Amino acid sequence: MFGLSELAIILVVVAVVLAIKKLPELTRSAGKSARILKAEARAAKDADEPGTPRVIQGETVDREAPGTGPGNSTGTGPQDPPRA
């Protein structure tokens, strides 16, 4: 009656029809996973080369001068102890 390839095609079509609402979320998730996997593979490859500085992408935060933070503008608030 049906061969294995026809049955597989029918199952794929049924799965797509039933999961049509979740499909964009699933593809986004798969893309993020692929990017993370590539980044980790690249980091592992770079870790094999000694002496190469490692740059970590992140957010830069500007520190305020001591005593100018919230609560210290009037000079009456508690001050943080100096950090070493």
PDB file of C-alpha atoms in Angstrom:
ATOM      1  CA  MET A   1       0.000   0.000   0.000  1.00  0.00           C
ATOM      2  CA  PHE A   2       2.382   2.756   1.224  1.00  0.00           C
ATOM      3  CA  GLY A   3       6.126   2.579   1.116  1.00  0.00           C
ATOM      4  CA  LEU A   4       8.426   3.835   3.837  1.00  0.00           C
ATOM      5  CA  SER A   5       9.226   7.098   2.024  1.00  0.00           C
ATOM      6  CA  GLU A   6       5.537   7.970   1.479  1.00  0.00           C
ATOM      7  CA  LEU A   7       4.771   7.265   5.130  1.00  0.00           C
ATOM      8  CA  ALA A   8       7.659   9.489   6.235  1.00  0.00           C
ATOM      9  CA  ILE A   9       6.416  12.353   4.042  1.00  0.00           C
ATOM     10  CA  ILE A  10       2.889  12.028   5.442  1.00  0.00           C
ATOM     11  CA  LEU A  11       4.209  12.054   9.016  1.00  0.00           C
ATOM     12  CA  VAL A  12       6.309  15.177   8.332  1.00  0.00           C
ATOM     13  CA  VAL A  13       3.328  17.001   6.807  1.00  0.00           C
ATOM     14  CA  VAL A  14       1.095  16.050   9.760  1.00  0.00           C
ATOM     15  CA  ALA A  15       3.758  17.208  12.249  1.00  0.00           C
ATOM     16  CA  VAL A  16       4.134  20.562  10.448  1.00  0.00           C
ATOM     17  CA  VAL A  17       0.369  21.113  10.343  1.00  0.00           C
ATOM     18  CA  LEU A  18      -0.019  20.314  14.044  1.00  0.00           C
ATOM     19  CA  ALA A  19       3.006  22.389  15.130  1.00  0.00           C
ATOM     20  CA  ILE A  20       2.520  25.406  12.821  1.00  0.00           C
ATOM     21  CA  LYS A  21       2.120  27.796  15.778  1.00  0.00           C
ATOM     22  CA  LYS A  22       5.351  26.670  17.426  1.00  0.00           C
ATOM     23  CA  LEU A  23       7.409  26.510  14.224  1.00  0.00           C
ATOM     24  CA  PRO A  24       8.857  30.079  14.347  1.00  0.00           C
ATOM     25  CA  GLU A  25       9.846  29.613  17.990  1.00  0.00           C
ATOM     26  CA  LEU A  26      11.469  26.267  17.213  1.00  0.00           C
ATOM     27  CA  THR A  27      13.462  27.658  14.276  1.00  0.00           C
ATOM     28  CA  ARG A  28      14.619  30.632  16.398  1.00  0.00           C
ATOM     29  CA  SER A  29      15.697  28.247  19.125  1.00  0.00           C
ATOM     30  CA  ALA A  30      17.564  26.061  16.645  1.00  0.00           C
ATOM     31  CA  GLY A  31      19.359  29.124  15.245  1.00  0.00           C
ATOM     32  CA  LYS A  32      20.432  30.254  18.718  1.00  0.00           C
ATOM     33  CA  SER A  33      21.683  26.757  19.494  1.00  0.00           C
ATOM     34  CA  ALA A  34      23.692  26.665  16.282  1.00  0.00           C
ATOM     35  CA  ARG A  35      25.274  30.072  17.043  1.00  0.00           C
ATOM     36  CA  ILE A  36      26.183  28.963  20.571  1.00  0.00           C
ATOM     37  CA  LEU A  37      27.668  25.730  19.257  1.00  0.00           C
ATOM     38  CA  LYS A  38      29.771  27.611  16.688  1.00  0.00           C
ATOM     39  CA  ALA A  39      30.980  30.095  19.307  1.00  0.00           C
ATOM     40  CA  GLU A  40      31.954  27.316  21.693  1.00  0.00           C
ATOM     41  CA  ALA A  41      33.764  25.407  18.944  1.00  0.00           C
ATOM     42  CA  ARG A  42      35.638  28.578  17.992  1.00  0.00           C
ATOM     43  CA  ALA A  43      36.527  29.213  21.664  1.00  0.00           C
ATOM     44  CA  ALA A  44      37.792  25.655  22.071  1.00  0.00           C
ATOM     45  CA  LYS A  45      39.916  26.048  18.945  1.00  0.00           C
ATOM     46  CA  ASP A  46      41.325  29.363  20.197  1.00  0.00           C
ATOM     47  CA  ALA A  47      42.032  27.865  23.615  1.00  0.00           C
ATOM     48  CA  ASP A  48      44.395  25.399  21.929  1.00  0.00           C
ATOM     49  CA  GLU A  49      46.613  28.297  20.820  1.00  0.00           C
ATOM     50  CA  PRO A  50      48.501  29.470  23.934  1.00  0.00           C
ATOM     51  CA  GLY A  51      49.469  33.109  24.269  1.00  0.00           C
ATOM     52  CA  THR A  52      46.439  34.447  22.434  1.00  0.00           C
ATOM     53  CA  PRO A  53      44.398  36.865  24.551  1.00  0.00           C
ATOM     54  CA  ARG A  54      40.768  35.905  24.978  1.00  0.00           C
ATOM     55  CA  VAL A  55      38.171  38.631  24.447  1.00  0.00           C
ATOM     56  CA  ILE A  56      34.820  38.167  26.123  1.00  0.00           C
ATOM     57  CA  GLN A  57      31.959  40.204  24.687  1.00  0.00           C
ATOM     58  CA  GLY A  58      29.914  41.945  27.340  1.00  0.00           C
ATOM     59  CA  GLU A  59      28.455  45.169  28.560  1.00  0.00           C
ATOM     60  CA  THR A  60      30.638  48.091  29.615  1.00  0.00           C
ATOM     61  CA  VAL A  61      29.602  49.782  32.834  1.00  0.00           C
ATOM     62  CA  ASP A  62      30.966  53.211  33.760  1.00  0.00           C
ATOM     63  CA  ARG A  63      31.772  53.485  37.444  1.00  0.00           C
ATOM     64  CA  GLU A  64      30.921  56.680  39.213  1.00  0.00           C
ATOM     65  CA  ALA A  65      33.475  58.561  41.292  1.00  0.00           C
ATOM     66  CA  PRO A  66      33.460  57.529  44.979  1.00  0.00           C
ATOM     67  CA  GLY A  67      30.927  59.465  47.011  1.00  0.00           C
ATOM     68  CA  THR A  68      28.810  60.570  44.036  1.00  0.00           C
ATOM     69  CA  GLY A  69      26.506  57.562  43.878  1.00  0.00           C
ATOM     70  CA  PRO A  70      22.872  57.427  45.013  1.00  0.00           C
ATOM     71  CA  GLY A  71      22.453  58.270  48.698  1.00  0.00           C
ATOM     72  CA  ASN A  72      25.781  60.064  48.867  1.00  0.00           C
ATOM     73  CA  SER A  73      24.878  63.283  47.060  1.00  0.00           C
ATOM     74  CA  THR A  74      24.080  65.163  50.281  1.00  0.00           C
ATOM     75  CA  GLY A  75      26.962  63.722  52.209  1.00  0.00           C
ATOM     76  CA  THR A  76      24.626  62.355  54.896  1.00  0.00           C
ATOM     77  CA  GLY A  77      24.085  58.873  53.484  1.00  0.00           C
ATOM     78  CA  PRO A  78      26.164  55.795  54.285  1.00  0.00           C
ATOM     79  CA  GLN A  79      29.327  55.479  52.286  1.00  0.00           C
ATOM     80  CA  ASP A  80      30.725  52.235  50.954  1.00  0.00           C
ATOM     81  CA  PRO A  81      34.125  51.204  52.285  1.00  0.00           C
ATOM     82  CA  PRO A  82      36.938  51.602  49.744  1.00  0.00           C
ATOM     83  CA  ARG A  83      37.615  48.541  47.665  1.00  0.00           C
ATOM     84  CA  ALA A  84      41.069  47.051  47.345  1.00  0.00           C
TER      85      ALA A  84
END
